[in-house]
CSV table of C-alpha atoms in Angstrom, one decimal:
chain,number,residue,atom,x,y,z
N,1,UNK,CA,0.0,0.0,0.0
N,2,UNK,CA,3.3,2.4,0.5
N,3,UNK,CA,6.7,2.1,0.0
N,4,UNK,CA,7.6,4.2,3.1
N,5,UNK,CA,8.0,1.7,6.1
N,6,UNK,CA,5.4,2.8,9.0
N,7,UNK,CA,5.7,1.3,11.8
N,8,UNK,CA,2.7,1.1,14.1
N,9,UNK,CA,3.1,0.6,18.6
N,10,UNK,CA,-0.6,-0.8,18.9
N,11,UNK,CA,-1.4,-1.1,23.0
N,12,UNK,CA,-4.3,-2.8,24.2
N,13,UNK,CA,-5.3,-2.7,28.0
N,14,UNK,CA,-9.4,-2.9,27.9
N,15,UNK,CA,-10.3,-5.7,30.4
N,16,UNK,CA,-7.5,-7.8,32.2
N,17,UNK,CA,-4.7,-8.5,29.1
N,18,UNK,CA,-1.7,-6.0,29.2
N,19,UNK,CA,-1.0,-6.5,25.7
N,20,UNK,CA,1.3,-4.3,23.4
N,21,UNK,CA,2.4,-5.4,19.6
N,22,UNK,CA,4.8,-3.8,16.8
N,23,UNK,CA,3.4,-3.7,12.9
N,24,UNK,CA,4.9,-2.6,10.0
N,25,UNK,CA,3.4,-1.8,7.0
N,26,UNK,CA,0.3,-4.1,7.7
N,27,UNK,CA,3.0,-7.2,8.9
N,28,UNK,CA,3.2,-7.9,13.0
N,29,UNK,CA,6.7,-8.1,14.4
N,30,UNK,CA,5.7,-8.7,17.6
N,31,UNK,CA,2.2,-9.4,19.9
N,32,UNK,CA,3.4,-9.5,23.6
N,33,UNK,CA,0.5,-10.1,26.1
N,34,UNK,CA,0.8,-10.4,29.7
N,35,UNK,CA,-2.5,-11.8,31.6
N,36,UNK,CA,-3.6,-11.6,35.0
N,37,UNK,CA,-4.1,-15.1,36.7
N,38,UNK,CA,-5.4,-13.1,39.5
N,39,UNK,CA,-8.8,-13.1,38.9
N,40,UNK,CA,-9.5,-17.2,38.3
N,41,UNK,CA,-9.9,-17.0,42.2
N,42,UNK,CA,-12.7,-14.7,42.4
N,43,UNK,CA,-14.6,-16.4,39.6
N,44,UNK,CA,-14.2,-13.3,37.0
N,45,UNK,CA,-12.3,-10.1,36.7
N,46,UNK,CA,-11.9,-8.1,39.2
N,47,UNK,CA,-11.7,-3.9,37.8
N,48,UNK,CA,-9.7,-2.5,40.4
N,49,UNK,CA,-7.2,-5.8,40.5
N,50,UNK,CA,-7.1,-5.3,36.8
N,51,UNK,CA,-6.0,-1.8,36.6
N,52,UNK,CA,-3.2,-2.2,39.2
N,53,UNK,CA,-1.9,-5.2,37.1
N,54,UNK,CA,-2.2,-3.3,34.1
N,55,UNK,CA,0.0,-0.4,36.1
N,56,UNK,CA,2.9,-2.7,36.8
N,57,UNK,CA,2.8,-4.7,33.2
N,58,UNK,CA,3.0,-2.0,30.6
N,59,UNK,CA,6.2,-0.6,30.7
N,60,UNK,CA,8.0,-3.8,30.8
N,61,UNK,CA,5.2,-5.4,28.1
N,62,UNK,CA,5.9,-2.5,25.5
N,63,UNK,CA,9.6,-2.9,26.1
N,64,UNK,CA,9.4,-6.4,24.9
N,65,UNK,CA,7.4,-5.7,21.8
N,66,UNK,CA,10.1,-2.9,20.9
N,67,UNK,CA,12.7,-5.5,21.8
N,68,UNK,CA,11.0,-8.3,19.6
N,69,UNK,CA,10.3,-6.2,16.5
N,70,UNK,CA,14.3,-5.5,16.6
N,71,UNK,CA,13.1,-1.6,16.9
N,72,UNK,CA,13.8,1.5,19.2
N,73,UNK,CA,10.9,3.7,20.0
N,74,UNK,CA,12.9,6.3,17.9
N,75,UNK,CA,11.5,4.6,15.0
N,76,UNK,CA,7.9,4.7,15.5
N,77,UNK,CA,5.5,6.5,13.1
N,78,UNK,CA,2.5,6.6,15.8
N,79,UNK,CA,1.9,5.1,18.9
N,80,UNK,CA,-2.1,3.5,18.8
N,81,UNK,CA,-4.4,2.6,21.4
N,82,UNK,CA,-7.8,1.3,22.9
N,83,UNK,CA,-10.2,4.1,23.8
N,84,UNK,CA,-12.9,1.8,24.5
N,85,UNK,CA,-15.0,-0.2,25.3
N,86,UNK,CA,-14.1,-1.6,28.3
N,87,UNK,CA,-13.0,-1.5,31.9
N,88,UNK,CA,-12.3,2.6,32.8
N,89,UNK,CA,-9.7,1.7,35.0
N,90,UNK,CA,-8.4,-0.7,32.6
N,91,UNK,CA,-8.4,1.9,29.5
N,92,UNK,CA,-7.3,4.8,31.4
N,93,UNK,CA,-3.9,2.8,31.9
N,94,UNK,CA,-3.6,2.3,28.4
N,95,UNK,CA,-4.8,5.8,27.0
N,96,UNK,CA,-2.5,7.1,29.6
N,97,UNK,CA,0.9,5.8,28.6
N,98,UNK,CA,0.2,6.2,24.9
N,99,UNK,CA,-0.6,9.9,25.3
N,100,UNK,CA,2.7,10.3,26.7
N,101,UNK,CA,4.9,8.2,24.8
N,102,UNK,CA,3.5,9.8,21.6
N,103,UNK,CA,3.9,13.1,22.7
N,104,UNK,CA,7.7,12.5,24.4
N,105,UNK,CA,8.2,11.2,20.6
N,106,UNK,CA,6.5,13.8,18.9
N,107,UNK,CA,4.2,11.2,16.7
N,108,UNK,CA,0.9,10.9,16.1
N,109,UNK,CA,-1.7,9.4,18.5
N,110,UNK,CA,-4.3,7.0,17.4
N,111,UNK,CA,-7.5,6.1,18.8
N,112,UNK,CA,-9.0,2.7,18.5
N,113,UNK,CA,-12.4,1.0,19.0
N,114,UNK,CA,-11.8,-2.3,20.4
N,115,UNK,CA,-14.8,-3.9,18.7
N,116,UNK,CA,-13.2,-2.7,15.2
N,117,UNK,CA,-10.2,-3.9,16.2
N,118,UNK,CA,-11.4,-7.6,16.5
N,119,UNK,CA,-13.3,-7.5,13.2
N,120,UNK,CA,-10.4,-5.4,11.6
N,121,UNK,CA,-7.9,-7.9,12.5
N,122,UNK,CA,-9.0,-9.8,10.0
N,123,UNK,CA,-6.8,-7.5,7.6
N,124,UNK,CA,-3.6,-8.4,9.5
N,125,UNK,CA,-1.1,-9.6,6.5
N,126,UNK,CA,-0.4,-13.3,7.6
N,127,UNK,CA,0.4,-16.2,5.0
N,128,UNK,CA,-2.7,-18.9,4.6
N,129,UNK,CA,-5.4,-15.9,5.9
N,130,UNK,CA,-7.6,-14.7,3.7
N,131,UNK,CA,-9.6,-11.1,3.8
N,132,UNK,CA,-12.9,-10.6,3.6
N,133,UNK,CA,-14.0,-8.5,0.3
N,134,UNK,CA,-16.4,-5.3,1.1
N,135,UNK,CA,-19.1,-6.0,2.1
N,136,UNK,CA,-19.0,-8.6,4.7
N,137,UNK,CA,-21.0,-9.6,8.2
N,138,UNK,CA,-18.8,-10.1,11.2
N,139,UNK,CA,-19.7,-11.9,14.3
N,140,UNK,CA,-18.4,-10.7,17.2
N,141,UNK,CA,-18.6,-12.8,20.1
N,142,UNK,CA,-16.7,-12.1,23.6
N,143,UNK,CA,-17.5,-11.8,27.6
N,144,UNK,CA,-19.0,-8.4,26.9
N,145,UNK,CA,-20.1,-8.4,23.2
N,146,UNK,CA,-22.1,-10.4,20.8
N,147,UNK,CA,-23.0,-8.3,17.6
N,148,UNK,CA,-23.9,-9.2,14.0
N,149,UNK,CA,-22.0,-6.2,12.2
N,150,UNK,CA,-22.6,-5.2,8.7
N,151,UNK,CA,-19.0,-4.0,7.7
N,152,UNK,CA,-19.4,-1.5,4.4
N,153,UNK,CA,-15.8,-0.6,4.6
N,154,UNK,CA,-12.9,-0.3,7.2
N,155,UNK,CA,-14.8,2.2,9.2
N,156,UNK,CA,-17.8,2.2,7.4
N,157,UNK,CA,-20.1,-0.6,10.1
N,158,UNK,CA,-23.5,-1.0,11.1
N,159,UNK,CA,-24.6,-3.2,13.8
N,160,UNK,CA,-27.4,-5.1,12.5
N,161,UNK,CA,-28.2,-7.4,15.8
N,162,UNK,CA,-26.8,-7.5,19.2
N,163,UNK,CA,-27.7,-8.7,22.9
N,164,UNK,CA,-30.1,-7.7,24.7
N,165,UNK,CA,-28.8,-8.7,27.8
N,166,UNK,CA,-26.1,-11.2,28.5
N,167,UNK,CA,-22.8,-11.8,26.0
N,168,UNK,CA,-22.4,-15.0,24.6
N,169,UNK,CA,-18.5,-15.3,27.0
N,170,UNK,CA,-20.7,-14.9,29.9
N,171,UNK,CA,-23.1,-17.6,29.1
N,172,UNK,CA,-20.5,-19.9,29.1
N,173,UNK,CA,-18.9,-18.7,32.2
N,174,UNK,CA,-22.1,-18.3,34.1
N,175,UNK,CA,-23.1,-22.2,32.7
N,176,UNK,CA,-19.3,-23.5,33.9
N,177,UNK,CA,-19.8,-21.8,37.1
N,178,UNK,CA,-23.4,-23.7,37.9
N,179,UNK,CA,-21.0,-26.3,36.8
N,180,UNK,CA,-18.4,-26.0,39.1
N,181,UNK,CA,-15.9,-25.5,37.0
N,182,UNK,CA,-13.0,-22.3,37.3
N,183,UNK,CA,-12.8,-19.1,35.3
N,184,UNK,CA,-12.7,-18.6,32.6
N,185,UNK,CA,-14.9,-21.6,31.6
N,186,UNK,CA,-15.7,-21.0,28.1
N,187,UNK,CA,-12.5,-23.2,27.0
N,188,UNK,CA,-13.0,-25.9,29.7
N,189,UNK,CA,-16.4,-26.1,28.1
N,190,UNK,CA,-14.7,-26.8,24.7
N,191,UNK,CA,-12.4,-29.1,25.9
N,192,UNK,CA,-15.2,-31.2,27.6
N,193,UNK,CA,-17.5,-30.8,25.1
N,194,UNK,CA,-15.2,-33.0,22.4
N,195,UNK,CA,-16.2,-35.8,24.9
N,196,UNK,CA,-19.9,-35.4,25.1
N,197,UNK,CA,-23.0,-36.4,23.2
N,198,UNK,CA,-24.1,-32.5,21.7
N,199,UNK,CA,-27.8,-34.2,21.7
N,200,UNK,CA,-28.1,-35.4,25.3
N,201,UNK,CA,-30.1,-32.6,26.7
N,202,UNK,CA,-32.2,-30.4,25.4
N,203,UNK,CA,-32.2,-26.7,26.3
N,204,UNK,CA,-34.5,-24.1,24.9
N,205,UNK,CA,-33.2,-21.8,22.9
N,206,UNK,CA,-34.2,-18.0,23.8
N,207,UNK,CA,-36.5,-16.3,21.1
N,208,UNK,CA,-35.7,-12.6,20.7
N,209,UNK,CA,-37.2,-10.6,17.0
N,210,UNK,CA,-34.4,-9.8,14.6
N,211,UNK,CA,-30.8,-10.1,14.3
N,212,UNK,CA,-30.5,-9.6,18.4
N,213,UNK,CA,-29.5,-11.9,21.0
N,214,UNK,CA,-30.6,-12.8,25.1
N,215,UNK,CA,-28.6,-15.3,26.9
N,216,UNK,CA,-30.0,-14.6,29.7
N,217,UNK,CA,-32.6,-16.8,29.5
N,218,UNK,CA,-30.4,-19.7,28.6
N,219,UNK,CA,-28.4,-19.4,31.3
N,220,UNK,CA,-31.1,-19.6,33.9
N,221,UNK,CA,-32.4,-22.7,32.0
N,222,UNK,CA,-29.0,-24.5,32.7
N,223,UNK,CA,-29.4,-23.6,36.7
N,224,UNK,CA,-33.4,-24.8,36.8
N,225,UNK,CA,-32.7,-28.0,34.9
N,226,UNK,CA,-28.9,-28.7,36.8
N,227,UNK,CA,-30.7,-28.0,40.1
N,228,UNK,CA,-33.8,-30.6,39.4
N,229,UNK,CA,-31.0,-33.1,38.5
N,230,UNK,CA,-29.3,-33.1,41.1
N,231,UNK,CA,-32.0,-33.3,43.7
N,232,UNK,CA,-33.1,-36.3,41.8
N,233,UNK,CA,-28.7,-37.5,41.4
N,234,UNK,CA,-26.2,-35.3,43.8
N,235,UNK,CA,-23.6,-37.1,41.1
N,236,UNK,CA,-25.3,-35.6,38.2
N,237,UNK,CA,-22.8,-33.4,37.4
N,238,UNK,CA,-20.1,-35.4,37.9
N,239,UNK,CA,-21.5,-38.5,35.9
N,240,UNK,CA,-22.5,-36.4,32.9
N,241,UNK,CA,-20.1,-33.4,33.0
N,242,UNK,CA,-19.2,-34.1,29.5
N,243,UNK,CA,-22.4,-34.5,28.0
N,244,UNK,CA,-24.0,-31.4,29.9
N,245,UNK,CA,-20.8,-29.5,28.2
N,246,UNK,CA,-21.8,-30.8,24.7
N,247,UNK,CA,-25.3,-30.2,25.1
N,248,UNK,CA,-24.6,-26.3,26.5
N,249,UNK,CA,-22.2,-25.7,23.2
N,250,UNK,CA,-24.2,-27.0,20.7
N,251,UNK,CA,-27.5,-25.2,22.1
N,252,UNK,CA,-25.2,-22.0,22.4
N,253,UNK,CA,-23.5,-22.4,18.3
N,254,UNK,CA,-27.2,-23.2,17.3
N,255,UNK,CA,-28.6,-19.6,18.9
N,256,UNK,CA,-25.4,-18.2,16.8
N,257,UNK,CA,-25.7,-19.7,13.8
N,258,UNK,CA,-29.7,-19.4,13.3
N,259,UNK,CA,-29.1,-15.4,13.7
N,260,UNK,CA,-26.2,-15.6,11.1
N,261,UNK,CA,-28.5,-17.7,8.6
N,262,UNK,CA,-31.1,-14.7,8.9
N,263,UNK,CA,-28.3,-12.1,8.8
N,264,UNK,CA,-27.3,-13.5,5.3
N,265,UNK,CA,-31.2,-13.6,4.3
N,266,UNK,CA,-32.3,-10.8,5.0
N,267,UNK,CA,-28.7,-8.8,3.7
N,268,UNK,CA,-28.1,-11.3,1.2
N,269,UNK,CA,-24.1,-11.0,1.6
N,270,UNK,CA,-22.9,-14.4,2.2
N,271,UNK,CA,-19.3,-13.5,3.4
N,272,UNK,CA,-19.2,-13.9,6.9
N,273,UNK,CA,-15.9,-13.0,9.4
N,274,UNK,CA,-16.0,-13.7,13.2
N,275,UNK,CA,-13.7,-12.1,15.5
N,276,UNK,CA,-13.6,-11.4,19.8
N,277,UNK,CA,-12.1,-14.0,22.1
N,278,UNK,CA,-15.2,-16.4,21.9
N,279,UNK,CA,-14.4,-17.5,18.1
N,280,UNK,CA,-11.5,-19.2,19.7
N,281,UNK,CA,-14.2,-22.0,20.2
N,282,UNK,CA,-13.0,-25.0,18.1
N,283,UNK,CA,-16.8,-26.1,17.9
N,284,UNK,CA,-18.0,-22.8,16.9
N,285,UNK,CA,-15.1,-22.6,14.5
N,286,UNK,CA,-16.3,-25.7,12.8
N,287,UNK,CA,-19.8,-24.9,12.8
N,288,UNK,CA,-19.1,-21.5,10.3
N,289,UNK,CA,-17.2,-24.1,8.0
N,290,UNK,CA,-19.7,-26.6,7.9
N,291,UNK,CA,-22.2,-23.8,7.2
N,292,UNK,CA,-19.8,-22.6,3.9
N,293,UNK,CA,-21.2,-26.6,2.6
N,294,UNK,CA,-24.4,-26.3,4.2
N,295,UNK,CA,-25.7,-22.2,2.8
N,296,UNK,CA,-23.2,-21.7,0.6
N,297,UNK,CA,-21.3,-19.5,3.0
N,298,UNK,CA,-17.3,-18.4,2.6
N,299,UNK,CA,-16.4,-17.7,6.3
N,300,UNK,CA,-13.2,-16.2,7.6
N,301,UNK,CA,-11.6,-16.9,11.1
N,302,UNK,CA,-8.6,-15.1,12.6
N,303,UNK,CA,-5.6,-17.2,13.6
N,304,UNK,CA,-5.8,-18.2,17.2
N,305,UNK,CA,-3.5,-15.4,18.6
N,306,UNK,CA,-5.4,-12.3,17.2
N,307,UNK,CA,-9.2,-13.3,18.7
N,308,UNK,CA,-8.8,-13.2,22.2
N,309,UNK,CA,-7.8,-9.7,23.5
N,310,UNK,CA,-4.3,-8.5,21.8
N,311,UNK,CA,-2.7,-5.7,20.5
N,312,UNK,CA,-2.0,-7.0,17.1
N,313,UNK,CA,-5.4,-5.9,16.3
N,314,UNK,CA,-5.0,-2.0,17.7
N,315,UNK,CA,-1.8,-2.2,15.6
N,316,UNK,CA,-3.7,-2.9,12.5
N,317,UNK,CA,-6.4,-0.4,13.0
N,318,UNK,CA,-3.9,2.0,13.8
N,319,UNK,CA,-2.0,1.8,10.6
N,320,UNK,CA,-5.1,1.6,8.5
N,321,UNK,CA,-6.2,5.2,10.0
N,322,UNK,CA,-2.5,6.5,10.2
N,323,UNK,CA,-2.7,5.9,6.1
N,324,UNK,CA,-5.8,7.9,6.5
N,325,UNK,CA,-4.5,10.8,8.8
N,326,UNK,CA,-6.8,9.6,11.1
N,327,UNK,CA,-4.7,11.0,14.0
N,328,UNK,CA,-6.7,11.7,17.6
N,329,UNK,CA,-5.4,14.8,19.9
N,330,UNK,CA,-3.7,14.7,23.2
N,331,UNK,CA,-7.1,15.5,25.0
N,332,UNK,CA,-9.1,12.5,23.6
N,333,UNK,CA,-10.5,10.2,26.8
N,334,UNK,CA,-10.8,6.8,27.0
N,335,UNK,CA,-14.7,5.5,26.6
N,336,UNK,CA,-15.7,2.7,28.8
N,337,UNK,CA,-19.2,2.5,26.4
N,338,UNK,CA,-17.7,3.8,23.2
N,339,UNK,CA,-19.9,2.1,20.4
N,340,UNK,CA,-19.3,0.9,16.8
């Protein structure tokens, strides 16, 4: 896209990953992320935990990114971060450091919406990745977010369907929890659910109009119907873990997958990307690729590194707008609710 080498400092601190990464010209030299084991023993994150962590991580995080991409700071076109969504604390830590180095450097700042970012990274140059062609639908599916996004352009998106309540992450970690399993439980879920019967129980799948979501609903179906089974069986849970497992994923993939067969009805694009740190589901995963057979769908998933929180994905927004002069001032403020 240019023969000028740009290099891009993308920093990413919006829930409980310290995460900092080094791109040039669309190509990642490094993607360094420190998380916070912390929180497992509370059963989730914890803000104010989160914030301090991110505090003592950063420096030494961005240092190693620098150090990996075989660069000095001296060489950095514009330092990008995440204004939001996410935790405040968490941001503020991020937007904080990134306002500074840029201005000690005398570079341009960048802003980044984290929800771009993880359908954006989808543009990250790697060999054996394919891009989605304009338009396409992206699904993205985290702890906080679950959106059906209509994706015109780079920044040219229109959320089509979302939740109305719970994200799909929490579903999963609210159903491991009534399960007794730790946090996070989404991939304990996966991993248990490769040993389970998908058909073994039935739950009901929450009806909500449109392109939007509730998991709500599901999740309190998986406490009424564990509870009643092990008043009946107090080694329910033990004796079917991995069928119950099974059956929660494949009730949760089908919720997914009937809104994305409407999605590509009613918009008629069949080009379908998913991004956020749920798509690291392996039945998921499979699910979009059986449905490029079954509808006639082309389906694009990140590699593994660049779904779950990471700065690879600020670093790619951030030279996308930087090509644009898409440059943010030393007064913007971090957004805890900043929308698509």
């Amino acid at each position: 896209m240019t023969s000028q080498n740009i290099y891009i400092l993308g920093i990413e601190s919006s829930c409980d990953d310290t995460a900092a990464s080094v791109i040039l010209n669309g190509k990642i030299l490094s993607n360094i992320v420190a998380s916070q084991k912390i929180h497992e023993e509370y059963g989730g994150v914890v803000p104010e935990l989160a914030s301090r962590a991110h505090q003592q991580n950063i420096v030494p995080v961005v240092d190693q990114a620098l150090k990996k991409a075989g660069i000095t700071k001296a060489q950095l076109s514009a330092v990008a971060f995440t204004k939001g969504p996410g935790l405040m604390g968490s941001l503020l830590v991020g937007t904080s450091f990134a306002k500074s180095l840029a201005y000690g450097l005398n570079i341009p700042l960048i802003d980044v919406n984290h929800m771009q970012a993880h359908i954006l990274a989808h543009f990250i140059e790697e060999d054996g990745f394919n891009k989605p062609p304009f338009p396409f639908l992206a699904m993205t599916i985290s702890g906080g977010h679950t959106q059906i996004v209509k994706v015109n352009h780079y920044f040219d998106m229109d959320v089509i369907g979302e939740t109305i309540d719970d994200a799909v992450g929490e579903a999963f970690d609210k159903s491991g929890k009534i399960l007794g399993l730790g946090y996070p439980a989404g991939p304990q879920i996966d991993k248990l659910a490769k040993l389970g019967n998908p058909k073994a129980f039935k739950f009901t799948k929450p009806r909500v109009d449109g392109l939007n979501f509730s998991f709500s609903g599901f999740k309190t179906a998986v406490l009424y119907f564990i509870q009643k089974q092990v008043k009946l069986n107090p080694n329910f849970i033990t004796e079917n873990l991995n069928d119950i497992c099974a059956s929660i994923q494949y009730t949760i993939i089908g919720i997914l997958t009937d809104k994305l067969k409407l999605a590509v009805k009613q918009t008629g694009i069949s080009h379908i990307a998913i991004g956020g740190g749920v798509s690291a589901n392996s039945g998921i995963r499979q699910a979009l690729k059986d449905g490029e057979a079954k509808h006639g769908w082309t389906t694009y998933v990140p590699k593994f590194e660049f779904t779950t929180d990471n700065a690879a994905m600020i670093a790619i927004v951030g030279y996308l707008k930087f090509l644009d002069g898409d440059f943010a001032e030393q007064n913007v403020m971090a957004n805890s609710r900043l929308k698509i």
